Short mmCIF file of C-alpha atoms in Angstrom, two decimals:
data_model
loop_
_atom_site.label_atom_id
_atom_site.label_comp_id
_atom_site.label_asym_id
_atom_site.label_seq_id
_atom_site.Cartn_x
_atom_site.Cartn_y
_atom_site.Cartn_z
CA ILE A 1 0.00 0.00 0.00
CA LEU A 2 1.44 3.34 -1.08
CA SER A 3 -1.10 5.60 0.59
CA GLN A 4 -4.56 5.51 2.10
CA SER A 5 -7.07 8.07 3.27
CA GLN A 6 -9.73 7.06 5.77
CA SER A 7 -13.21 8.55 5.73
CA GLU A 8 -14.85 10.16 8.74
CA LYS A 9 -17.61 7.53 8.80
CA GLY A 10 -15.28 4.56 8.63
CA GLY A 11 -13.79 2.86 5.62
CA PHE A 12 -11.59 4.64 3.12
CA LYS A 13 -11.89 7.59 0.79
CA GLU A 14 -8.95 6.44 -1.31
CA VAL A 15 -6.38 3.67 -1.33
CA ILE A 16 -3.37 3.59 -3.64
CA PHE A 17 -1.38 0.39 -3.89
CA LYS A 18 1.18 -1.21 -6.14
CA VAL A 19 0.88 -4.66 -7.70
CA SER A 20 4.03 -6.31 -9.02
CA GLY A 21 4.36 -9.37 -11.17
CA ARG A 22 4.59 -10.44 -14.77
CA GLY A 23 1.49 -9.47 -16.71
CA SER A 24 -0.13 -7.78 -13.73
CA TYR A 25 -1.24 -4.71 -15.67
CA SER A 26 -2.49 -6.67 -18.69
CA LYS A 27 -4.75 -8.63 -16.36
CA LEU A 28 -5.84 -6.06 -13.80
CA LYS A 29 -6.53 -3.23 -16.26
CA PHE A 30 -10.01 -4.69 -16.78
CA GLU A 31 -10.87 -3.82 -13.18
CA SER A 32 -10.85 -0.12 -14.09
CA GLY A 33 -14.24 1.51 -13.84
CA VAL A 34 -17.14 2.00 -11.45
CA HIS A 35 -17.99 -0.83 -9.05
CA ARG A 36 -21.45 -0.68 -7.46
CA VAL A 37 -22.06 -2.19 -4.03
CA GLN A 38 -25.53 -3.08 -2.70
CA ARG A 39 -25.70 -3.99 0.98
CA VAL A 40 -27.64 -3.60 4.20
CA PRO A 41 -25.48 -1.61 6.64
CA ALA A 42 -25.23 -2.80 10.23
CA THR A 43 -26.78 0.51 11.31
CA GLU A 44 -29.84 0.04 9.07
CA ALA A 45 -32.72 -0.85 11.42
CA GLN A 46 -35.33 -1.23 8.66
CA GLY A 47 -33.24 -3.63 6.60
CA ARG A 48 -33.19 -1.34 3.59
CA ILE A 49 -30.59 -1.93 0.90
CA HIS A 50 -28.09 0.89 0.44
CA THR A 51 -26.21 1.41 -2.82
CA SER A 52 -22.77 2.98 -3.08
CA THR A 53 -20.06 3.12 -5.70
CA ALA A 54 -16.29 2.77 -5.73
CA THR A 55 -14.17 3.93 -8.65
CA VAL A 56 -11.07 1.99 -9.65
CA ALA A 57 -8.21 3.15 -11.87
CA VAL A 58 -5.42 0.79 -12.94
CA LEU A 59 -2.35 2.43 -14.46
CA PRO A 60 0.99 0.94 -15.54
CA GLU A 61 4.03 1.98 -13.56
CA ALA A 62 6.10 4.46 -15.56
CA GLU A 63 9.50 3.08 -16.50
CA GLU A 64 12.64 5.13 -16.13
CA ASP A 65 13.11 7.33 -19.15
CA ASP A 66 15.74 6.32 -21.65
CA LEU A 67 16.26 9.68 -23.28
CA VAL A 68 18.09 9.90 -26.59
CA ILE A 69 18.69 13.40 -27.95
CA ASN A 70 18.82 13.62 -31.72
CA GLU A 71 21.73 15.78 -32.86
CA ASP A 72 19.56 17.07 -35.71
CA ASP A 73 17.24 18.57 -33.10
CA LEU A 74 20.01 20.76 -31.68
CA LYS A 75 21.27 24.19 -32.65
CA ILE A 76 24.68 24.80 -31.09
CA ASP A 77 26.20 28.28 -31.01
CA VAL A 78 29.65 29.11 -29.70
CA TYR A 79 30.84 32.59 -28.80
CA ARG A 80 33.33 34.44 -26.66
CA ALA A 81 32.47 34.26 -23.00
CA GLY A 82 31.86 37.53 -21.21
CA GLY A 83 31.88 38.70 -17.62
CA HIS A 84 34.18 37.48 -14.90
CA GLY A 85 36.35 34.43 -15.24
CA GLY A 86 39.78 35.65 -16.19
CA GLN A 87 41.58 36.50 -19.37
CA GLY A 88 41.68 32.90 -20.56
CA VAL A 89 37.92 32.63 -20.64
CA ASN A 90 37.42 35.71 -22.77
CA THR A 91 40.06 35.21 -25.45
CA THR A 92 38.50 32.12 -27.10
CA ASP A 93 35.04 31.14 -28.30
CA SER A 94 34.48 28.87 -25.32
CA ALA A 95 30.87 29.73 -24.39
CA VAL A 96 28.21 27.35 -25.67
CA ARG A 97 24.51 27.89 -26.22
CA ILE A 98 22.43 24.82 -27.09
CA THR A 99 18.86 25.14 -28.33
CA HIS A 100 16.60 22.10 -28.47
CA LEU A 101 14.52 22.95 -31.53
CA PRO A 102 11.46 20.72 -30.88
CA THR A 103 10.86 22.19 -27.42
CA GLY A 104 12.62 25.55 -27.60
CA GLU A 105 14.64 24.69 -24.49
CA VAL A 106 17.84 26.77 -24.33
CA VAL A 107 20.90 26.07 -22.20
CA ILE A 108 23.95 28.35 -21.96
CA CYS A 109 27.23 27.37 -20.35
CA GLN A 110 30.38 29.49 -20.17
CA ASP A 111 31.89 28.46 -16.84
CA GLU A 112 34.80 26.52 -18.31
CA ARG A 113 37.66 27.72 -20.47
CA SER A 114 37.21 24.69 -22.70
CA GLN A 115 34.44 24.75 -25.28
CA LEU A 116 34.18 20.96 -25.05
CA LYS A 117 33.70 21.06 -21.28
CA ASN A 118 31.05 23.76 -21.61
CA LYS A 119 29.24 21.72 -24.24
CA THR A 120 29.34 18.63 -22.04
CA LYS A 121 27.90 20.58 -19.12
CA ALA A 122 25.24 22.19 -21.29
CA MET A 123 24.17 18.81 -22.68
CA ALA A 124 23.88 17.42 -19.16
CA VAL A 125 21.65 20.32 -18.15
CA LEU A 126 19.57 19.98 -21.31
CA ARG A 127 19.11 16.26 -20.76
CA SER A 128 17.93 16.87 -17.20
CA ARG A 129 15.44 19.49 -18.35
CA LEU A 130 14.07 17.28 -21.11
CA LEU A 131 13.70 14.37 -18.70
CA ALA A 132 11.79 16.61 -16.30
CA ARG A 133 9.59 17.81 -19.16
CA ALA A 134 8.91 14.22 -20.25
CA ALA A 135 8.00 13.27 -16.68
CA GLU A 136 5.54 16.16 -16.43
CA GLU A 137 3.92 15.24 -19.75
CA ARG A 138 3.66 11.60 -18.66
CA GLN A 139 1.97 12.62 -15.43
CA GLU A 140 -0.53 14.71 -17.38
CA ARG A 141 -1.30 11.77 -19.68
CA GLU A 142 -1.72 9.41 -16.73
CA SER A 143 -3.97 11.90 -15.00
CA SER A 144 -6.11 12.14 -18.14
CA ALA A 145 -6.18 8.36 -18.43
CA ARG A 146 -7.18 8.03 -14.79
CA ASN A 147 -10.00 10.55 -15.19
CA ALA A 148 -11.22 8.70 -18.28
CA GLN A 149 -11.18 5.41 -16.38
CA ILE A 150 -12.93 6.42 -13.19
CA GLY A 151 -15.51 8.59 -14.95
CA ARG A 152 -17.81 10.61 -12.75
CA GLY A 153 -18.60 7.80 -10.34
CA GLU A 154 -22.25 7.73 -11.38
CA ARG A 155 -24.30 4.56 -11.05
CA SER A 156 -25.12 4.63 -14.77
CA GLU A 157 -21.43 4.04 -15.49
CA LYS A 158 -21.17 0.89 -13.39
CA MET A 159 -19.34 -2.08 -14.88
CA ARG A 160 -19.85 -4.50 -12.00
CA THR A 161 -22.34 -4.84 -9.15
CA TYR A 162 -21.83 -6.63 -5.84
CA ASN A 163 -25.22 -7.50 -4.36
CA PHE A 164 -24.65 -8.78 -0.83
CA PRO A 165 -28.29 -9.50 0.15
CA GLN A 166 -28.66 -11.76 -2.90
CA ASP A 167 -25.09 -13.12 -2.76
CA ARG A 168 -24.62 -12.17 -6.41
CA LEU A 169 -21.91 -10.56 -8.52
CA THR A 170 -23.00 -9.12 -11.88
CA ASP A 171 -20.51 -8.10 -14.54
CA ARG A 172 -22.31 -6.05 -17.17
CA ARG A 173 -19.54 -6.31 -19.76
CA LEU A 174 -19.68 -10.09 -19.77
CA GLY A 175 -23.34 -10.54 -18.88
CA TYR A 176 -22.27 -12.78 -15.99
CA ASN A 177 -24.26 -13.40 -12.80
CA LEU A 178 -22.17 -15.30 -10.25
CA SER A 179 -22.80 -16.46 -6.70
CA ASN A 180 -20.44 -17.01 -3.74
CA LEU A 181 -19.84 -13.28 -3.37
CA ASP A 182 -17.64 -13.65 -0.27
CA ARG A 183 -15.23 -15.81 -2.23
CA ARG A 184 -15.14 -13.25 -5.03
CA MET A 185 -14.44 -10.44 -2.58
CA ASP A 186 -11.48 -12.45 -1.28
CA GLY A 187 -9.93 -12.21 -4.74
CA ASP A 188 -11.18 -15.29 -6.56
CA ILE A 189 -11.90 -13.54 -9.87
CA ASP A 190 -9.48 -15.32 -12.21
CA ASP A 191 -12.34 -16.59 -14.36
CA LEU A 192 -13.65 -13.03 -14.77
CA VAL A 193 -10.23 -11.65 -15.62
CA ASP A 194 -9.60 -14.40 -18.17
CA ALA A 195 -13.01 -13.90 -19.77
CA LEU A 196 -12.49 -10.13 -20.00
CA SER A 197 -9.06 -10.65 -21.53
CA GLU A 198 -10.50 -13.02 -24.14
CA GLN A 199 -13.29 -10.56 -24.88
CA ASP A 200 -10.77 -7.75 -25.33
CA GLN A 201 -8.70 -9.83 -27.74
CA ALA A 202 -11.80 -10.74 -29.73
CA ASP A 203 -12.81 -7.08 -29.92
CA ARG A 204 -9.35 -6.13 -31.15
CA MET A 205 -9.43 -8.81 -33.84
CA SER A 206 -12.88 -7.67 -34.91
CA ARG A 207 -11.69 -4.07 -35.26
CA LEU A 208 -8.67 -5.18 -37.28
CA GLU A 209 -10.91 -7.15 -39.63
CA GLU A 210 -13.21 -4.15 -40.04
CA ASP A 211 -10.26 -1.87 -40.79
CA GLY A 212 -9.00 -4.37 -43.35
CA ASP A 213 -12.29 -4.42 -45.27
#
């Protein structure tokens, strides 16, 4: 568990956890969506069924960036360094300005007397900035993906219902109605995951065939 936020009335507002293992995302991604729960709370004296929803988002863990900078994307200018630094700095074209054309990111380095050393430093700074930019863009994409997955949390968007009074789990995508709800809540959903994976593959094949026509 990475983080959890408890609600004032008991239970949790949000839980964030990490699942590791080969193929974990390809399997668990089908759990994304709105899960509807129907139950009779212990505090319900009249025995009325209460309905609530829980939204689930499953996102892949971002891998460490392997950034390759294309030399064709760079504009490198060299010029005579100005300001303090001694006579040696100012008598040669040692200052380096690197512009990353696709992003407009500009890095200037003139600390060293050697043009090569300044270029090396400037490239290191540029690489760090581009990595930070890529991380920010990835976070924005993941945030958008998460919002698309969890929707608005409305009951009309539900993809699965857990009906405790009737001991029934209903998956709308598959059209399944299954019993033994306690066992399902303990994590015995391999048959559902496998069926959803097969359905997804069939849908992909169908779309490919349609595109090929």
